[in-house]
PDB file of C-alpha atoms in Angstrom:
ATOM      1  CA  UNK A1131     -15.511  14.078  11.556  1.00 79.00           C
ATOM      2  CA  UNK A1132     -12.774  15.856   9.856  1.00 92.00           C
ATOM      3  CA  UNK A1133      -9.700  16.957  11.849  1.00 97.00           C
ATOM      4  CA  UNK A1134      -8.981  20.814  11.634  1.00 97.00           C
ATOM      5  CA  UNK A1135      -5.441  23.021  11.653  1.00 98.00           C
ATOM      6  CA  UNK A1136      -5.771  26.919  12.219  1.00 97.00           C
ATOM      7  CA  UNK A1137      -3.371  28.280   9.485  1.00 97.00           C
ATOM      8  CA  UNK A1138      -2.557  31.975   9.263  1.00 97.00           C
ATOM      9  CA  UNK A1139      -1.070  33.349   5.375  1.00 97.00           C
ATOM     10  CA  UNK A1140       1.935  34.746   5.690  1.00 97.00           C
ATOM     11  CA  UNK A1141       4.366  36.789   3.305  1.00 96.00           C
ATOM     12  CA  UNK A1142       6.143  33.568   2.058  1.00 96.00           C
ATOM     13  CA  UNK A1143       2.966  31.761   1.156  1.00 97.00           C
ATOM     14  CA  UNK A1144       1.976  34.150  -1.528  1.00 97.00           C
ATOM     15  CA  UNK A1145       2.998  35.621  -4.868  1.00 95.00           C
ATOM     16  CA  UNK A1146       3.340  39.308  -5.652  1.00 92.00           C
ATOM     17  CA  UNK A1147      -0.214  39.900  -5.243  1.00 93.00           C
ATOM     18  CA  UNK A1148      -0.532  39.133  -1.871  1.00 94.00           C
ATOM     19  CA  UNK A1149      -2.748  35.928  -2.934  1.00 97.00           C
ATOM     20  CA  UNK A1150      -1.342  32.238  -1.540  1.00 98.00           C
ATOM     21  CA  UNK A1151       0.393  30.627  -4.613  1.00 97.00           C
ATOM     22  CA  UNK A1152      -1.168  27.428  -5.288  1.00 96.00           C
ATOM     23  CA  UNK A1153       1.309  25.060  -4.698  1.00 97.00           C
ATOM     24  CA  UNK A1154       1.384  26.219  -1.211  1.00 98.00           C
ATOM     25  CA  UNK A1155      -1.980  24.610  -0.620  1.00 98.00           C
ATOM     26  CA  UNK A1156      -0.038  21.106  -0.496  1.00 98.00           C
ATOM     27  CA  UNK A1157       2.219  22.208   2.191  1.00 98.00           C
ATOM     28  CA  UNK A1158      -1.063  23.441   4.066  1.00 98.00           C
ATOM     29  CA  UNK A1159      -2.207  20.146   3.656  1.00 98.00           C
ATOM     30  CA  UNK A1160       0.507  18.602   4.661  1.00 98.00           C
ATOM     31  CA  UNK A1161       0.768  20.406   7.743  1.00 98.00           C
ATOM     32  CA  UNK A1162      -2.721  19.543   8.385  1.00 98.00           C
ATOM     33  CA  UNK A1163      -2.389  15.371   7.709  1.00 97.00           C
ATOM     34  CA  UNK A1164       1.159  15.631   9.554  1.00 96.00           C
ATOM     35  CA  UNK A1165      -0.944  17.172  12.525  1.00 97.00           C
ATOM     36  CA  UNK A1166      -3.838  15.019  12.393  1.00 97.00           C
ATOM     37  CA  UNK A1167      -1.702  12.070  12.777  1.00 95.00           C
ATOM     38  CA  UNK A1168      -0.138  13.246  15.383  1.00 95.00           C
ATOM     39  CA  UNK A1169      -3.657  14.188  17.473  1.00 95.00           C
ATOM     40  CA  UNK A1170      -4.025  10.166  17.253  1.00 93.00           C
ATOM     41  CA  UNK A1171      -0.637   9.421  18.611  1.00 92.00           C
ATOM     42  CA  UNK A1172       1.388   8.786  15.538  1.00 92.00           C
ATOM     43  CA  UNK A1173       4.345  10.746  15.738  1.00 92.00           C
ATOM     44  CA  UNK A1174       5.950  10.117  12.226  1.00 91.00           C
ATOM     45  CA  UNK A1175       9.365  10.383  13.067  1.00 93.00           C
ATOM     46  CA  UNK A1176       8.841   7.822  15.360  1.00 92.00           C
ATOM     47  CA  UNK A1177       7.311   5.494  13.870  1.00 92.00           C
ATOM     48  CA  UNK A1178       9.929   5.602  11.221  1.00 93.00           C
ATOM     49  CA  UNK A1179      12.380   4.540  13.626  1.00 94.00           C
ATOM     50  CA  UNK A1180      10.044   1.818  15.261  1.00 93.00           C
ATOM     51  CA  UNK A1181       8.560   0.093  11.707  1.00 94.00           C
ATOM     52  CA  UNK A1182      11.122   1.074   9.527  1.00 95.00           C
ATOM     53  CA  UNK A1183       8.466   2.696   7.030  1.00 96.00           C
ATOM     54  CA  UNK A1184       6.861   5.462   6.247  1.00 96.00           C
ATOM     55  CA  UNK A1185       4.216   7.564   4.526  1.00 97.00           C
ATOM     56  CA  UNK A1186       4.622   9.229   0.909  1.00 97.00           C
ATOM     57  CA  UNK A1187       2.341  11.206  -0.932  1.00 97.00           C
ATOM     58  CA  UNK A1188       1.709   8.825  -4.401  1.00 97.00           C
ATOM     59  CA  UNK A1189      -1.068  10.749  -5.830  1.00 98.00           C
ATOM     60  CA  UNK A1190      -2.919  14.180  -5.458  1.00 98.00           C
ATOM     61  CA  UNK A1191      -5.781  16.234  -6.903  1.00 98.00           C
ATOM     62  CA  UNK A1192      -6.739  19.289  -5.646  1.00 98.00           C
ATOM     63  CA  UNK A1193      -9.425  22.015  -7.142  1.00 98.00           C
ATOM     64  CA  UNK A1194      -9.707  25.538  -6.130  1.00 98.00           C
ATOM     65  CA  UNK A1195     -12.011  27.618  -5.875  1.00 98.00           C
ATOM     66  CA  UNK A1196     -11.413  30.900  -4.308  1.00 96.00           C
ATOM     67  CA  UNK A1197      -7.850  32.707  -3.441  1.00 97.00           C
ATOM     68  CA  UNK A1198      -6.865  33.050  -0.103  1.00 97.00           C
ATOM     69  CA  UNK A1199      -4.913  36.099   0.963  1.00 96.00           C
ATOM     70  CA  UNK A1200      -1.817  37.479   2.804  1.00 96.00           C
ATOM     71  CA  UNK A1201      -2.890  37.345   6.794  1.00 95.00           C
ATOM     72  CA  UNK A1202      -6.244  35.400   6.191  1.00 96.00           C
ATOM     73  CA  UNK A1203      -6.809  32.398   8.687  1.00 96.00           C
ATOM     74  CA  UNK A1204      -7.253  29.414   7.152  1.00 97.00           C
ATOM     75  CA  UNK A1205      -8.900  26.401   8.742  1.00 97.00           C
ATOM     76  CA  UNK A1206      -7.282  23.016   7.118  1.00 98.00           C
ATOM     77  CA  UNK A1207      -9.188  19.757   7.358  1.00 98.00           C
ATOM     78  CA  UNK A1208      -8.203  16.156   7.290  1.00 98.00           C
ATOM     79  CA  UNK A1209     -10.489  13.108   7.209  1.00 97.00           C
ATOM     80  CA  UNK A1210      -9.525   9.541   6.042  1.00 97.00           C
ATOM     81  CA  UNK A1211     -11.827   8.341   3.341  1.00 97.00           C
ATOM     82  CA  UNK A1212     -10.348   5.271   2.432  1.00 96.00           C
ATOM     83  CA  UNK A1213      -7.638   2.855   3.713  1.00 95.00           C
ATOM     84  CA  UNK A1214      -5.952  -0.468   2.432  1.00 95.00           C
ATOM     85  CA  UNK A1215      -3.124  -2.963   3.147  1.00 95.00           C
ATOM     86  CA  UNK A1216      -0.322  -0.310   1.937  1.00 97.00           C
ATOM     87  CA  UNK A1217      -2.243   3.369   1.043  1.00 97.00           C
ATOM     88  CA  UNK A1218      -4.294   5.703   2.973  1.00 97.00           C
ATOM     89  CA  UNK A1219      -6.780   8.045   0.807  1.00 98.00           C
ATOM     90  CA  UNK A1220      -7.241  11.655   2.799  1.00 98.00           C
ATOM     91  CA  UNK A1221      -9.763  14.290   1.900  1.00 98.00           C
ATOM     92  CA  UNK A1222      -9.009  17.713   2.831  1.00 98.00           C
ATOM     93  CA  UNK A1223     -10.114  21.050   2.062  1.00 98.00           C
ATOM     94  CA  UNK A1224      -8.778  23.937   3.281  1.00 98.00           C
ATOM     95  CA  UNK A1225     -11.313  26.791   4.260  1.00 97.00           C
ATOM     96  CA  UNK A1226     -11.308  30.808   4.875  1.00 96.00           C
ATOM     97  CA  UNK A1227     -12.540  31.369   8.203  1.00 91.00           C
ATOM     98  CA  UNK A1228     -15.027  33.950   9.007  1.00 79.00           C
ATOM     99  CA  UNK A1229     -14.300  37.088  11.154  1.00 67.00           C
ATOM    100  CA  UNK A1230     -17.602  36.216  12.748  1.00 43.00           C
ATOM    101  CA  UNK A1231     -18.351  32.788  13.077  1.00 48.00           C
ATOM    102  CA  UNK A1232     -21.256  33.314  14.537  1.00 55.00           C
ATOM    103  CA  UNK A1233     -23.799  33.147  11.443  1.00 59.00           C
ATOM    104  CA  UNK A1234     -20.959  32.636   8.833  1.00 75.00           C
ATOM    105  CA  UNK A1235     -19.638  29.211   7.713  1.00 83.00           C
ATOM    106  CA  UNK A1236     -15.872  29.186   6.500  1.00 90.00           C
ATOM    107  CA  UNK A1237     -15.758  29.566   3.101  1.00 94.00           C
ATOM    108  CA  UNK A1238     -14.378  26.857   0.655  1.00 96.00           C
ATOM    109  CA  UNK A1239     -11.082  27.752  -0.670  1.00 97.00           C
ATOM    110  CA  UNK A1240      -9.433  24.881  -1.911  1.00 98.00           C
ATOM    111  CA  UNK A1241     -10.173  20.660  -1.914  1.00 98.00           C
ATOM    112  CA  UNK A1242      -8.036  17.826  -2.395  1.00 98.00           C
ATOM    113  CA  UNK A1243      -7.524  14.250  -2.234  1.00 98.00           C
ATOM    114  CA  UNK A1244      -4.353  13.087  -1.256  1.00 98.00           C
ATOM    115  CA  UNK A1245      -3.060   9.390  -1.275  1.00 98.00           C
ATOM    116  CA  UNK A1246      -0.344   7.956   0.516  1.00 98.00           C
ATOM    117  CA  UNK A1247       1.374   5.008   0.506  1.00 97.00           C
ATOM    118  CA  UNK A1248       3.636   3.091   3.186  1.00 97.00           C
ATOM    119  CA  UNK A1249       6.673   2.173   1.769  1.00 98.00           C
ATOM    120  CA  UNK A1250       9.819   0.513   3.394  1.00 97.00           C
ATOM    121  CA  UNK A1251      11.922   3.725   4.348  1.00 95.00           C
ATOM    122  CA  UNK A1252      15.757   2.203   3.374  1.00 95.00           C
ATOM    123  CA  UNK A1253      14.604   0.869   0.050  1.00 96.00           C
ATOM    124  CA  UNK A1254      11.642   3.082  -0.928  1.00 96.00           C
ATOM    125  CA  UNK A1255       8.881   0.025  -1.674  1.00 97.00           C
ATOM    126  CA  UNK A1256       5.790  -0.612  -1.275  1.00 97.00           C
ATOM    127  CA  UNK A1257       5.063  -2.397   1.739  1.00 97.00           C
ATOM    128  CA  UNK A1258       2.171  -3.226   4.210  1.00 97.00           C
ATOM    129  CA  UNK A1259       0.803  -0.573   6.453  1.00 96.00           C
ATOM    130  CA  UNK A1260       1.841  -2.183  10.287  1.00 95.00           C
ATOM    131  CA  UNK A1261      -1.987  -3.163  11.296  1.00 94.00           C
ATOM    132  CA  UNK A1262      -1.815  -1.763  14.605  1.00 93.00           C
ATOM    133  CA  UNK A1263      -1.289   1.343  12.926  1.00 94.00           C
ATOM    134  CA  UNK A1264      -4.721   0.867  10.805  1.00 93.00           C
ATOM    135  CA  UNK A1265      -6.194   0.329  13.864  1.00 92.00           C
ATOM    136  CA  UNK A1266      -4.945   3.445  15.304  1.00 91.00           C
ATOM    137  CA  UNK A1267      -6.101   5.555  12.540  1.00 89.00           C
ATOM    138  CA  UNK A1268      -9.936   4.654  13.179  1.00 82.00           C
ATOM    139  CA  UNK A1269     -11.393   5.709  15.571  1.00 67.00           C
TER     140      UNK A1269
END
């Protein structure tokens, strides 16, 4: 079950054609993965100060599809796909939604996979995700 985050498009998130300029489909996404962790507790501020590490972004690959537009709502999604000793693999999409959801799906937009690694946060490497935190991450 994939974690969703309303998102409306605003002026700043698009180019001069009113459509969302792609790069600002990462920051939707990472919106979305900052808010899904916190909807399990994880508040990453503090657990930066409590484990002394932290998440970064080490790979991404996204494909679009169609353009969102200035005041669309977008629904963003979040689901962990994979997870190991010191990354985290999240699949997200990010999807128009429907005026009328009523016999309408939301409409794919854009897709990613984004990977994350825990590294130490005063020297920047690699290091073991805390396990309690795995734990906390699956349901």
């Amino acid at each position: 079950m994939a974690f969703e985050f309303p998102i409306r498009v605003y002026w700043e998130d698009t180019d001069a054609g009113g459509i969302v300029f792609y790069a600002n489909y990462l920051k939707f996404f990472e919106r979305a993965r900052t808010e899904w962790l916190r909807s399990l507790g994880v508040g990453q501020q503090r657990l930066r100060e409590q484990t002394g590490g932290m998440f970064v972004v080490t790979g991404a690959q996204l494909r679009y599809h169609r353009p969102a537009r200035l005041d669309d709502e977008l629904i963003v999604t979040a689901a962990l796909q994979d997870k190991g000793r010191a990354s985290l693999t999240i699949v997200q999409q990010a999807l128009l939604k429907s005026e009328q959801m009523t016999d309408l799906s939301p409409q794919l937009l854009t897709e990613g996979t984004i990977r994350i690694g825990w590294v130490d946060s005063a020297t920047l490497r690699p290091a073991r995700i805390p396990s309690t935190l795995l734990e906390q991450l699956t349901p």
